[in-house]
Coordinates of C-alpha atoms in Angstrom, one line a residue:
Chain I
X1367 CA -11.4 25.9 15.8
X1368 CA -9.5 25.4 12.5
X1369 CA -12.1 23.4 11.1
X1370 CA -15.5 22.9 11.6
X1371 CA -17.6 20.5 9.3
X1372 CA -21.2 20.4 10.1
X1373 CA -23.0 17.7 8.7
X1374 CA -22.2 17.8 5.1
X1375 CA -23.1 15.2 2.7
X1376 CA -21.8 14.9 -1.4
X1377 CA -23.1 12.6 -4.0
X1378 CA -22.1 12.2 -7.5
X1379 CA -25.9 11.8 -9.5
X1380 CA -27.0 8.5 -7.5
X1381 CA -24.0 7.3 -5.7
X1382 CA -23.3 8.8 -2.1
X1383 CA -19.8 9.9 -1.7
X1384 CA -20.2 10.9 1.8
X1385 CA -22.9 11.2 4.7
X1386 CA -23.9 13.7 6.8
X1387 CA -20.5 13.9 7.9
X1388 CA -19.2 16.3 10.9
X1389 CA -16.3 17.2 13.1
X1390 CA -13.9 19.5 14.4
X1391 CA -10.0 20.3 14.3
X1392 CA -8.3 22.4 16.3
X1393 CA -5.7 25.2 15.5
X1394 CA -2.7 23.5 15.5
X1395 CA -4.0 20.0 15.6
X1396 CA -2.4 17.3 13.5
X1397 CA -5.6 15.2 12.6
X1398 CA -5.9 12.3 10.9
X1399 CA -8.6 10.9 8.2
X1400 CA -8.1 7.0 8.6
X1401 CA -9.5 5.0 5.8
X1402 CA -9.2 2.3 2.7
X1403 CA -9.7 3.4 -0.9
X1404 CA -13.3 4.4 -2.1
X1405 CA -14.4 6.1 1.7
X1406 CA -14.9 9.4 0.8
X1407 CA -11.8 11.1 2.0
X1408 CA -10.7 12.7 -1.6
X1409 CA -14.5 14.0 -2.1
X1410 CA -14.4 15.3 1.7
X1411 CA -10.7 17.5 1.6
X1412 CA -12.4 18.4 -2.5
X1413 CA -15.2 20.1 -0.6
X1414 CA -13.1 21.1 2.2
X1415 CA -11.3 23.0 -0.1
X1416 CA -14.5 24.6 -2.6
X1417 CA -13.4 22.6 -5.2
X1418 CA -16.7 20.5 -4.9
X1419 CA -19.9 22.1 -3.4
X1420 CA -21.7 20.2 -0.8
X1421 CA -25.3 18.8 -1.2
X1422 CA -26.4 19.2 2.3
X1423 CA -24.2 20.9 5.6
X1424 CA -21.4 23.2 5.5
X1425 CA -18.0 23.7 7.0
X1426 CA -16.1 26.7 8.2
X1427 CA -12.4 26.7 7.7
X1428 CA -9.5 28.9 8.7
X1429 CA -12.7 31.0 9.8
X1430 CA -14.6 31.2 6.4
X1431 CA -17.7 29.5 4.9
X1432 CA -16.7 27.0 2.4
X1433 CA -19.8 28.3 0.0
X1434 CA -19.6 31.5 0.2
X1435 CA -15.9 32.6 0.6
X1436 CA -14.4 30.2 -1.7
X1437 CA -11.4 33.3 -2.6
X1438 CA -10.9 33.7 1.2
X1439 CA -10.5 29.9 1.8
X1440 CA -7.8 29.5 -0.8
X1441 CA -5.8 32.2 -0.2
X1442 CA -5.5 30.4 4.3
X1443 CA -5.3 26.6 2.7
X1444 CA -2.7 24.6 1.4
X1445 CA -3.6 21.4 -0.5
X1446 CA -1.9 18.8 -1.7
X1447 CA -4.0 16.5 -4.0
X1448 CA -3.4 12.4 -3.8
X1449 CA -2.2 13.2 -7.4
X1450 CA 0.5 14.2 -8.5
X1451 CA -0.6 18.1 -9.8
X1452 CA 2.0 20.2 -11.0
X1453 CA 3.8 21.0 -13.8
X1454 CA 6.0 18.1 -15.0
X1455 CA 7.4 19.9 -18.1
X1456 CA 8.2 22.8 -15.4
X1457 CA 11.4 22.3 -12.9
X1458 CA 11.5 22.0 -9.4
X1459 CA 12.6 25.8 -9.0
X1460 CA 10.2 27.1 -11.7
X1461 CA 7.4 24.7 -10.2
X1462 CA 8.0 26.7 -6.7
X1463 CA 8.6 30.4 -8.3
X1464 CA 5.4 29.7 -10.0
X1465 CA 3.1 28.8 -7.1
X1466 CA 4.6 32.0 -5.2
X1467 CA 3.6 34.3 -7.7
X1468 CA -0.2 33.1 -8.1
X1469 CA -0.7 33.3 -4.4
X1470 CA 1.0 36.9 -4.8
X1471 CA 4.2 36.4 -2.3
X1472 CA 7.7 35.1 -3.3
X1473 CA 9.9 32.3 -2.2
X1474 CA 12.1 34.3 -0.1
X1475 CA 8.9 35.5 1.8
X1476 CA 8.2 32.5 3.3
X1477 CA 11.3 30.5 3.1
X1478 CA 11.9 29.5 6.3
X1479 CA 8.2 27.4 6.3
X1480 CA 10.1 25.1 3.4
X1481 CA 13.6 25.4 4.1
X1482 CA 14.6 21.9 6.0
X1483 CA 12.3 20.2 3.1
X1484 CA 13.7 22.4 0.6
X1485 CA 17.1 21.8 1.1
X1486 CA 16.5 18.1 0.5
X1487 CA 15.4 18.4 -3.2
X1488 CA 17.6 21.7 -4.2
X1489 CA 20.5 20.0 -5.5
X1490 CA 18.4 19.2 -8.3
X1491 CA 16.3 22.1 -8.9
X1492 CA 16.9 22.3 -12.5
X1493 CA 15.1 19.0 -13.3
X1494 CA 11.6 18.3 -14.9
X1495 CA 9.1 17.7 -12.3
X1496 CA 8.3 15.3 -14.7
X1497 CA 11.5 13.4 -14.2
X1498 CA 11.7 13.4 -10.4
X1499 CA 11.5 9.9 -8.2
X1500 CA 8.3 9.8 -6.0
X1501 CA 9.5 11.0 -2.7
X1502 CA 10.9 14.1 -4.4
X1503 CA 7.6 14.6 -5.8
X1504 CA 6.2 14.3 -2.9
X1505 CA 8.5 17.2 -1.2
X1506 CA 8.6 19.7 -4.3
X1507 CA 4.5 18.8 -3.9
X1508 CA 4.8 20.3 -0.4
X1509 CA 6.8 23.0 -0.6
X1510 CA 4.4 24.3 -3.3
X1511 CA 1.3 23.5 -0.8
X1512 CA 3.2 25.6 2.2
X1513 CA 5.0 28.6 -0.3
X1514 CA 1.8 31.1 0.9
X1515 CA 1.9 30.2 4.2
X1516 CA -1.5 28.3 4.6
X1517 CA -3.2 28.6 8.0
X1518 CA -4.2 25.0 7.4
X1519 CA -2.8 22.5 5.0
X1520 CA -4.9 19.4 3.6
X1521 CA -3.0 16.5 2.7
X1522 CA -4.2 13.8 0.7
X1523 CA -2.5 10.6 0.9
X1524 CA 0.4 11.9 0.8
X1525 CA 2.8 8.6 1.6
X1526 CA 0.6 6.2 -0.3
X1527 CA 3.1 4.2 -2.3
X1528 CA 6.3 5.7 -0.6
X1529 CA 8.7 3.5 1.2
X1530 CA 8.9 3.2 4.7
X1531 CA 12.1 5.4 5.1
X1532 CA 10.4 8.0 3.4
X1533 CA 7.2 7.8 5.3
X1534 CA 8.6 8.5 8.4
X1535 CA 10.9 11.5 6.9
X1536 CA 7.8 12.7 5.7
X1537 CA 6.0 12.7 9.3
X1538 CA 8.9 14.1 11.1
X1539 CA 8.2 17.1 8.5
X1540 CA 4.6 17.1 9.5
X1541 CA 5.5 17.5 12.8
X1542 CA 7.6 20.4 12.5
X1543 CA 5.0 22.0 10.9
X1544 CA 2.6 21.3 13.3
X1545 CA 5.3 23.1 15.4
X1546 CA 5.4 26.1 13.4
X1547 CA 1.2 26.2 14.0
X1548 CA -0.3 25.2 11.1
X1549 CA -3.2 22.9 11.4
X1550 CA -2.9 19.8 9.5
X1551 CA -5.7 17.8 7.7
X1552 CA -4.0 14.2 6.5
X1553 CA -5.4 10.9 5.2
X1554 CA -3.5 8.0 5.1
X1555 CA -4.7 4.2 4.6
X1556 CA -1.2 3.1 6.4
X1557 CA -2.5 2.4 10.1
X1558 CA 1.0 2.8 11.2
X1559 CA 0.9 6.6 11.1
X1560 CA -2.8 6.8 12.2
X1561 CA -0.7 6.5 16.1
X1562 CA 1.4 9.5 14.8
X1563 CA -1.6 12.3 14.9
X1564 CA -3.8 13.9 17.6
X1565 CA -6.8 12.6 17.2
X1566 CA -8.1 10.6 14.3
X1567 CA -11.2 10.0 12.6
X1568 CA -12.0 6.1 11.0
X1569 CA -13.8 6.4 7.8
X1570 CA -15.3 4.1 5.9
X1571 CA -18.2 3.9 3.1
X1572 CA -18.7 7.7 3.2
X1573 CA -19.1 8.3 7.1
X1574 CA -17.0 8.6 9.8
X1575 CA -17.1 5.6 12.7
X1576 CA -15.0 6.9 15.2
X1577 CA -13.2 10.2 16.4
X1578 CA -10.6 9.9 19.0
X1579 CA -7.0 9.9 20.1
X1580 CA -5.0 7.1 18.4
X1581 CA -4.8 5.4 22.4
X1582 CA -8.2 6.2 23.3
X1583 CA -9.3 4.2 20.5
X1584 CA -7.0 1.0 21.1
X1585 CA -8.0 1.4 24.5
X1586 CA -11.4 0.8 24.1
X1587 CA -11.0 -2.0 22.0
X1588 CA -12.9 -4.6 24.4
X1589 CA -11.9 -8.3 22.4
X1590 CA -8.9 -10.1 23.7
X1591 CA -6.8 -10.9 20.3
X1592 CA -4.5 -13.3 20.4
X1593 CA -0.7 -13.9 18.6
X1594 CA -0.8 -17.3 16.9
X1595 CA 1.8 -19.1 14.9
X1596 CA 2.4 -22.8 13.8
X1597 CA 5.0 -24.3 11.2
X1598 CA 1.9 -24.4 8.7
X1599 CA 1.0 -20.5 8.7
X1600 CA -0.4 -20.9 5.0
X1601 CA -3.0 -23.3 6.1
X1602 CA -3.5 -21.8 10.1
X1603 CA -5.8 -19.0 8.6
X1604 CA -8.1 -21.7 6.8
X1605 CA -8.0 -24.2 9.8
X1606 CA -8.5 -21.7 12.4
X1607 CA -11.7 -20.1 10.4
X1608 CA -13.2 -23.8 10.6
X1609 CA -12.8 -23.5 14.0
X1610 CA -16.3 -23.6 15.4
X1611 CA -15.8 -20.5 17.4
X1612 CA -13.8 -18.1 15.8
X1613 CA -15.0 -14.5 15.4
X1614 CA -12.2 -13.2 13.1
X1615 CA -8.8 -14.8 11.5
X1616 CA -6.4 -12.2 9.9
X1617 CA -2.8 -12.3 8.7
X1618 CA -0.7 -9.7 11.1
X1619 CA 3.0 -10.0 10.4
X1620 CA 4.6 -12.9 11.5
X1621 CA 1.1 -14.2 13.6
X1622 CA -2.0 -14.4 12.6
X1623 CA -4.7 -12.7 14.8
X1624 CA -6.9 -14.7 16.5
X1625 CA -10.4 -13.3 18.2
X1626 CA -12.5 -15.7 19.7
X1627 CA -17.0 -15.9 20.3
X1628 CA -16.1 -16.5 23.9
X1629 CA -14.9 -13.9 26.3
X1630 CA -12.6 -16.9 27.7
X1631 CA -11.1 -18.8 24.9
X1632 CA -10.3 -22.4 26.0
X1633 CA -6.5 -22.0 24.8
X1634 CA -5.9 -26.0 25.3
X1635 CA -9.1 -26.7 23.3
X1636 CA -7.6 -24.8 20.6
X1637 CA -3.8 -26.1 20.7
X1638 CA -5.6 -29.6 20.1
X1639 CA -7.3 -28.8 17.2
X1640 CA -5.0 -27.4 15.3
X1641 CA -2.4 -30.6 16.8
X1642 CA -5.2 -32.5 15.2
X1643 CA -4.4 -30.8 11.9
X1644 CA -0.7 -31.5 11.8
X1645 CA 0.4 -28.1 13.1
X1646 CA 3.3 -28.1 15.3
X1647 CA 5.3 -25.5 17.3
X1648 CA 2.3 -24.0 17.8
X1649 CA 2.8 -20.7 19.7
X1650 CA -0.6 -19.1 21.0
X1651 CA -0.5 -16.1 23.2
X1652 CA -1.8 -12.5 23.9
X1653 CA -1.7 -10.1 21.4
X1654 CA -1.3 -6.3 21.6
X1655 CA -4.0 -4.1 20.0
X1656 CA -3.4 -1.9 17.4
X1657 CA -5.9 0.6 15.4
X1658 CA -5.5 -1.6 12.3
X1659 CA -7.3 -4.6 14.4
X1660 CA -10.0 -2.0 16.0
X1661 CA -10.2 -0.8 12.1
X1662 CA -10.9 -4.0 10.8
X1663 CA -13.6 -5.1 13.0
X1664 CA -16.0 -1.5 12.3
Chain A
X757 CA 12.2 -25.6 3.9
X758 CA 8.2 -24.9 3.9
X759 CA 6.4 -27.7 2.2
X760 CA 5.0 -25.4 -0.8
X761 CA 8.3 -25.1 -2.2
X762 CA 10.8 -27.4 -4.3
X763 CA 14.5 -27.1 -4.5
X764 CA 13.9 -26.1 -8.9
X765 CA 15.1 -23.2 -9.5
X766 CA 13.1 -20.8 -11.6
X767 CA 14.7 -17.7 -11.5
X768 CA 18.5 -17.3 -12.0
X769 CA 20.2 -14.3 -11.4
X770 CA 24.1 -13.6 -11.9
X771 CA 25.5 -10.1 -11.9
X772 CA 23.1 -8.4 -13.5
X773 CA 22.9 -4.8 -14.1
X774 CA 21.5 -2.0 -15.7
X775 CA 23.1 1.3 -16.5
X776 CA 21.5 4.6 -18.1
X777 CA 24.7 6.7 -19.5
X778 CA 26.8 7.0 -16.6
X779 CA 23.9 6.1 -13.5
X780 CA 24.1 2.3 -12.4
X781 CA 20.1 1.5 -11.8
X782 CA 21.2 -2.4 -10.5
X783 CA 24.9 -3.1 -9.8
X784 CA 25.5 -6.9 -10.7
X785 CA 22.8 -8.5 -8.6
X786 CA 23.1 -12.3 -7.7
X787 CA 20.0 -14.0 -6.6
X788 CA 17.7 -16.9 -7.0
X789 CA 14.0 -18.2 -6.2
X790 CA 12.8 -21.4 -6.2
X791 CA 9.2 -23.2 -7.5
X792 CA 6.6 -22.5 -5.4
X793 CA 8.8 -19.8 -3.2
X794 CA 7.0 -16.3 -2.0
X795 CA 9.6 -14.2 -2.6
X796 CA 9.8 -10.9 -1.3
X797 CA 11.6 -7.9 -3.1
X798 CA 11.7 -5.1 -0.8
X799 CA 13.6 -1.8 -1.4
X800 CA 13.1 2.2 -1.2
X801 CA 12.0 4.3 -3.6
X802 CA 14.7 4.4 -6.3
X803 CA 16.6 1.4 -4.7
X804 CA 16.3 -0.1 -8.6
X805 CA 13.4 -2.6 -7.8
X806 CA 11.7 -1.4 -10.6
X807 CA 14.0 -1.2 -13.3
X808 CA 15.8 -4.9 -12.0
X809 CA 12.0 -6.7 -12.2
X810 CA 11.4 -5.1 -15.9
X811 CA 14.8 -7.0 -16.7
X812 CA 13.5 -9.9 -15.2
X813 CA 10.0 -10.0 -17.3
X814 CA 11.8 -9.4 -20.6
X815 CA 10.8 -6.0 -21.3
X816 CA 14.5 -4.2 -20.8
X817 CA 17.9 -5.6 -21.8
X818 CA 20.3 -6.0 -18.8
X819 CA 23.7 -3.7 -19.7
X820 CA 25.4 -7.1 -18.4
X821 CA 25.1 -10.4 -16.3
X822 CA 22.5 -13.2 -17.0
X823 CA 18.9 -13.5 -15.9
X824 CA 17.5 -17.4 -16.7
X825 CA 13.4 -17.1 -15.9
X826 CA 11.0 -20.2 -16.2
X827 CA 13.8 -21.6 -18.0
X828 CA 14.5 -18.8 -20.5
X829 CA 17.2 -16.2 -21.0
X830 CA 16.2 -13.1 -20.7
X831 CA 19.0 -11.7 -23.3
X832 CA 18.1 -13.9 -26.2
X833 CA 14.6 -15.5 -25.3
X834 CA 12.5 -12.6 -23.6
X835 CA 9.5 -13.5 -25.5
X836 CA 9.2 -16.6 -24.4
X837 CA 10.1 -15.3 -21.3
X838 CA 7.3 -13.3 -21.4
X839 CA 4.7 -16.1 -22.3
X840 CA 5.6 -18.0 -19.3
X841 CA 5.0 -15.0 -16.6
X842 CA 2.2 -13.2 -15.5
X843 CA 2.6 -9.9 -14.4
X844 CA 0.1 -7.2 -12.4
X845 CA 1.1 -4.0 -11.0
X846 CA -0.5 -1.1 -9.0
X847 CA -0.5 1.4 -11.8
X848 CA -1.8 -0.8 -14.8
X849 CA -3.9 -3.7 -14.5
X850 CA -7.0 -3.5 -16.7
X851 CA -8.9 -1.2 -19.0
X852 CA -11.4 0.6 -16.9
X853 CA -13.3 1.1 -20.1
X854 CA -13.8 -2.4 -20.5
X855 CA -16.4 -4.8 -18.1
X856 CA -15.2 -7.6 -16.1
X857 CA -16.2 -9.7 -18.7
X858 CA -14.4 -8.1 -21.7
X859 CA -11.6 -8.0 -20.0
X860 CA -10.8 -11.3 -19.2
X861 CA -11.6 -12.1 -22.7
X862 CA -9.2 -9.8 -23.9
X863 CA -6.2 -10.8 -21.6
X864 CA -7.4 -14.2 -22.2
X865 CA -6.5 -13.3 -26.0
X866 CA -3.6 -11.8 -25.5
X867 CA -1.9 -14.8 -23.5
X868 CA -3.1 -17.1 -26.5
X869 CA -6.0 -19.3 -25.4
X870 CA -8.8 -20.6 -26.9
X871 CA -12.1 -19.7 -26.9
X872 CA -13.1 -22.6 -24.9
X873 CA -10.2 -22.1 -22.7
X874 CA -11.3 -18.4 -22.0
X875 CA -15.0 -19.3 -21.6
X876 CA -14.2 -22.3 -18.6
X877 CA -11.5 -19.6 -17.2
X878 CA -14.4 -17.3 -16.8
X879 CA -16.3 -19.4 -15.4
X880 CA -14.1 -20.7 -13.0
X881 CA -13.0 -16.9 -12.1
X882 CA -16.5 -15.7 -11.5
X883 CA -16.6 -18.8 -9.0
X884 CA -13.5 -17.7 -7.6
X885 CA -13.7 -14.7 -6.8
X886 CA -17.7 -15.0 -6.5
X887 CA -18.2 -12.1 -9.1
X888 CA -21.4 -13.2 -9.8
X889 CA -23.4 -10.1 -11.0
X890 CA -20.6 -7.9 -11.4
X891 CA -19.4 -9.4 -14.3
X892 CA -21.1 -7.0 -16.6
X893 CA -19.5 -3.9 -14.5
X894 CA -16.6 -1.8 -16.3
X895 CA -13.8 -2.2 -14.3
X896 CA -13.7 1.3 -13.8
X897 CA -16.3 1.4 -11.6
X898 CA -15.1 -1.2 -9.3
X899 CA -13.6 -0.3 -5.6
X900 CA -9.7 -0.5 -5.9
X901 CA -9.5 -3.6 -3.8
X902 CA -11.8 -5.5 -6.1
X903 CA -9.9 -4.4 -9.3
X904 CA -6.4 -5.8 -7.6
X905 CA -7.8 -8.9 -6.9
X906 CA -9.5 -9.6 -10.3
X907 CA -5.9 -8.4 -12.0
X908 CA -4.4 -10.8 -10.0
X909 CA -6.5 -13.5 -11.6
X910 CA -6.0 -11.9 -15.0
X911 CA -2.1 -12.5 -14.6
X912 CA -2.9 -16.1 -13.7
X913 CA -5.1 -16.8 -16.8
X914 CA -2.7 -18.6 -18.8
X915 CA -1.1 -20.5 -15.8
X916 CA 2.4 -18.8 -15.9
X917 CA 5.2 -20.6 -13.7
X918 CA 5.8 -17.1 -12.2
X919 CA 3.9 -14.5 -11.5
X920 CA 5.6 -10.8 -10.7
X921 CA 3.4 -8.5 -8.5
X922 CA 4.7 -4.8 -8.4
X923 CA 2.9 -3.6 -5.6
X924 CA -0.4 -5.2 -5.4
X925 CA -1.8 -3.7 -2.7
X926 CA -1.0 -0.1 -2.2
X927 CA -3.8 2.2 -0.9
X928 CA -6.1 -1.5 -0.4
X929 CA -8.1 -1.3 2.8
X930 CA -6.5 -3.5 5.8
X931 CA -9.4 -6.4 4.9
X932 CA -9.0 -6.3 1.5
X933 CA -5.1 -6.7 1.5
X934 CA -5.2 -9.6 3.5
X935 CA -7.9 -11.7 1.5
X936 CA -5.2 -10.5 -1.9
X937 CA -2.6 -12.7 0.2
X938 CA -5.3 -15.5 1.4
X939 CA -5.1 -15.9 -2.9
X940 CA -1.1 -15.4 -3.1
X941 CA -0.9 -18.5 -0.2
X942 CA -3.7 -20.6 -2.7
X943 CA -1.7 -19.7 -5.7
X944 CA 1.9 -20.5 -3.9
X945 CA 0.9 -23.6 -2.6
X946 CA -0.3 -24.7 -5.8
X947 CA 3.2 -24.8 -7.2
X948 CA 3.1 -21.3 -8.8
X949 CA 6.6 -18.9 -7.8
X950 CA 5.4 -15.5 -6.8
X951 CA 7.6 -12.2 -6.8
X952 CA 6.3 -9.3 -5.1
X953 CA 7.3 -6.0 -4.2
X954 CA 5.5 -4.1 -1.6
X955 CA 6.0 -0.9 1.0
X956 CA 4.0 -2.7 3.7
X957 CA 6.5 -4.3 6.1
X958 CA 3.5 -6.7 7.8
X959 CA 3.2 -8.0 4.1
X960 CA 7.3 -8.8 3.9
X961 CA 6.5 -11.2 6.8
X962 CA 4.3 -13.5 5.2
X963 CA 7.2 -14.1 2.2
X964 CA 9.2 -17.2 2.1
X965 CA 12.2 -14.9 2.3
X966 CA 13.2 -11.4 1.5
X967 CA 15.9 -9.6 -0.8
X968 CA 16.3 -5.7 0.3
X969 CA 17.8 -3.5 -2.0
X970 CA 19.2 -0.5 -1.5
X971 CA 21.1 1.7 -4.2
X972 CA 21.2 -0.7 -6.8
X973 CA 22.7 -3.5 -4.3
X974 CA 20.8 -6.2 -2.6
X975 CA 22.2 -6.2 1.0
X976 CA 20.7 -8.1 2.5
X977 CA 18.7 -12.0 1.7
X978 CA 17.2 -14.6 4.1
X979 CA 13.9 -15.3 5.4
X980 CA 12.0 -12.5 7.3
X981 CA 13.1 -14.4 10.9
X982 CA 16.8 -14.9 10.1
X983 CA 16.7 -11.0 9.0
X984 CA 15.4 -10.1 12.3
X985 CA 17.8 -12.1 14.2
X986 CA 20.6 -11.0 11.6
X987 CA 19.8 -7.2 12.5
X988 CA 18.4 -8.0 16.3
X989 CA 15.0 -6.3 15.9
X990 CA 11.9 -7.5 16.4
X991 CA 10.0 -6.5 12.9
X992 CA 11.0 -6.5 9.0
X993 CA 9.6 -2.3 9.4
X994 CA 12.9 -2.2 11.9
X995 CA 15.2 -4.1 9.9
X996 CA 13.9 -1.8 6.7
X997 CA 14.8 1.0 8.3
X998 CA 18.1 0.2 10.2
X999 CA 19.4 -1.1 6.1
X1000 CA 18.5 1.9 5.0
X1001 CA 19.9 4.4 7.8
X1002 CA 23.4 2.7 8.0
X1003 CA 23.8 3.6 4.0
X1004 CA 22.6 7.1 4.5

């Protein structure tokens, strides 16, 4: 085991950042910490990585104690925060040459960890870190992060507000690592990439509702969801939640997904009513699960 | 053409570009989006979305070309420009210092209304957006999802013809960023023009149409099902990513 969190709980004075949370992650697992904004998932890779002290629980990582060998723990992690941290008035080499020295190794040592994501933002390794656009950020962030060669590396967020392109760049990266052995802690509120990891855990208000493999957990989605699409997709949502047995209505891309109270929806019932609401090349058929649906209805 | 929008045109571009010394940030982009219209402008980081939209709401001068928005030039009338958009973006919205309340009393301000105007659009946002007894919360404090939604209603507060969203819902929960469109769809169909960026691909499907930029050049324009059929995939994610591969 990489990781093993055992029932640890944080709360800032009244408010409960996370609950009696636990779980394990293999060496050389790539596992993922699915959740929206405000679930816990900075506090839990802040305690993960001693830089907040749990209330209740504990957690061994890389094969220390999280309270009591704090110097042991950062010397086998590498973090990146969902923040931009390092130096912006520093460049890109100077950034790099700095981490190295702090964790008492140099860039040579361990270039081959970095080199296909090094490469990639060398040609400009005399700018500002300051100055650099946000996927190159988010490289130089990672080379510094893997420069000590961390048995584990925690990454917060790291593609939040990256483009697609760059999001899947970024995940072909992680799995490299993952090749090279290093175990990889990621959150991410894109459920696109939640499929791309081993297993993943949905959190949500501070606890974690689910731990599974990305198809175990579609799998066992029970609810037939349905594709639905009319000429009038701005007013479909609206009519179809007036329809007297809906369980849920959400936008999905081009459809809108439909889930019904009863286990066999009466699909001609439906095509009338919303034929009664002036919809026309109405299209309703079977929909294909994804974690974002089984997300959605925790 | 979808029933929400009219054949007015309310934003006018002709080769517009921006340059910084010898870098071209937008090269002479042509476009235009009617009243009422959803329109989606998608690009990577660094494609120029960001520096062609600050043109667009008055805040930078284009090196050349025109920009005509609500009306206005955006060369020699950015501030009234300005006065008829509203703008939000992921980055700055509100002061977290600040409650719900004071807030929308401050914007309220700033955009020029009354008093009265501010206390019935206070009222009517607290009805809205059922804020009931959070009113009196500092923004600060609220989860990310609520504070995009309320800043969405912010930019509407002094009923702009356009409103520019840069990214409205990055890092929102699946839920939440779905209920921030259920208000883009109320908004569009009440004849307002909305112009939003996003990185979510499911979200470029629910635009009227979609401009994709890429190094400065938009390259492609249509609605999200002509794109597909244009590039023979079955989702904007693939056409995204097949634009973006054939520059490379």
């Amino acid at each position: 085991m990489s990781i093993s969190v055992q029932n640890i709980s944080k709360s800032f004075k009244n408010v409960s950042a996370i609950q009696n949370i636990s779980f394990e992650v293999k060496s050389g697992e790539l596992f993922g910490l699915i959740g929206p904004d405000g679930a816990g998932k900075t506090t839990l890779f802040r305690t993960l990585t001693t830089l907040l002290i749990p209330n209740e629980g504990n957690a061994i990582v890389a094969g220390h104690d999280i309270i009591k060998n704090v110097k042991e723990i950062r010397n086998s992690v590498g973090y990146m925060p969902g923040k931009f941290s390092l130096y912006q008035d520093l460049t890109i080499a100077e950034n790099l040459a700095f981490f190295a020295t702090i964790f008492g190794t140099t860039i040579e040592e361990n270039y081959d960890l970095i080199e296909d994501i090094y490469v990639q933002i060398e040609p400009f390794k005399n700018r500002r870190a300051g100055a650099l656009s946000g996927g190159m950020k988010q490289k130089l962030a990672l080379c510094c992060a893997l420069i000590h060669k961390p048995e584990v590396l925690f990454l917060d967020e790291p593609t939040t507000g990256v483009d697609p392109v760059s999001r899947k760049e970024f995940w072909e990266m992680l799995k490299r690592l993952k090749q090279k052995g290093i175990t990889i802690l990621v959150s991410t509120p894109y459920m696109d990439e939640a499929v791309l990891c081993d297993r993943i855990a949905l959190i949500q208000k501070g606890e974690i509702l689910k731990i599974d493999t990305p198809e175990n957990i579609v799998s066992s989605y029970k609810k037939t969801i349905y594709d639905i699409k009319t000429n009038k997709m701005h007013q479909l949502i609206e009519h179809l939640k007036k329809f007297p047995t809906h369980y849920s209505v959400f936008a999905f891309g081009e459809y809108v997904h439909y889930i019904d109270n009863n286990i066999e929806l009466d699909l001609q019932k439906l095509k009338i009513y919303l034929e009664e609401k002036q919809h026309t090349n109405i299209i309703i058929q079977k929909a294909t699960t994804t974690i974002e649906d089984v997300f959605m209805d925790l | 053409m979808v029933n929400h929008i009219s054949n007015e045109k309310v934003i006018e571009v002709e080769n517009l570009t921006k340059k910084f010394g010898d870098f071209t940030a937008v090269k002479g982009i042509s476009f235009h989006v009617n009243k009422g219209e959803i329109f989606g402008f998608l690009g990577a980081n660094g494609a120029g979305k960001t520096t062609a939209m600050k043109m667009l709401i008055g805040i930078s001068n284009p090196s050349s070309g025109n920009a005509n928005v609500a009306g206005f030039d955006v060369h020699t009338q950015s501030d009234e420009v300005k006065k008829s958009i509203g703008y939000m973006s992921q980055k700055f919205s509100m002061y977290d210092d600040l409650t719900v309340q004071e807030n929308i009393t401050f914007f309220g301000g700033i955009y020029g209304l009354s008093r009265k105007q501010i206390k019935k659009k206070t009222a009517e946002l607290i009805e809205e957006l059922q804020l009931g007894d959070i009113t009196k919360s500092r923004v600060g404090s609220l989860p990310l999802g609520w504070k995009q939604k309320l800043a969405f209603s912010v930019s509407l507060l002094h009923e702009p013809k356009i409103v520019f969203l840069d990214e409205p819902t990055g890092g929102v929960d699946p839920i939440t960023r779905r209920q921030f469109w259920e208000l883009i769809y109320t908004e569009a169909d009440k004849g307002t023009t909305i112009f939003v960026t996003t990185h979510y691909m499911d979200e470029a499907e629910y635009c009227d149409r979609v401009s994709i930029m890429v190094d400065g050049v938009i390259e492609a324009l249509d609605t999200p099902k002509n794109l597909k059929k244009q590039f023979d995939v079955d989702s904007m994610n693939e056409v995204f990513l097949k634009l973006a591969r054939n520059i490379e």
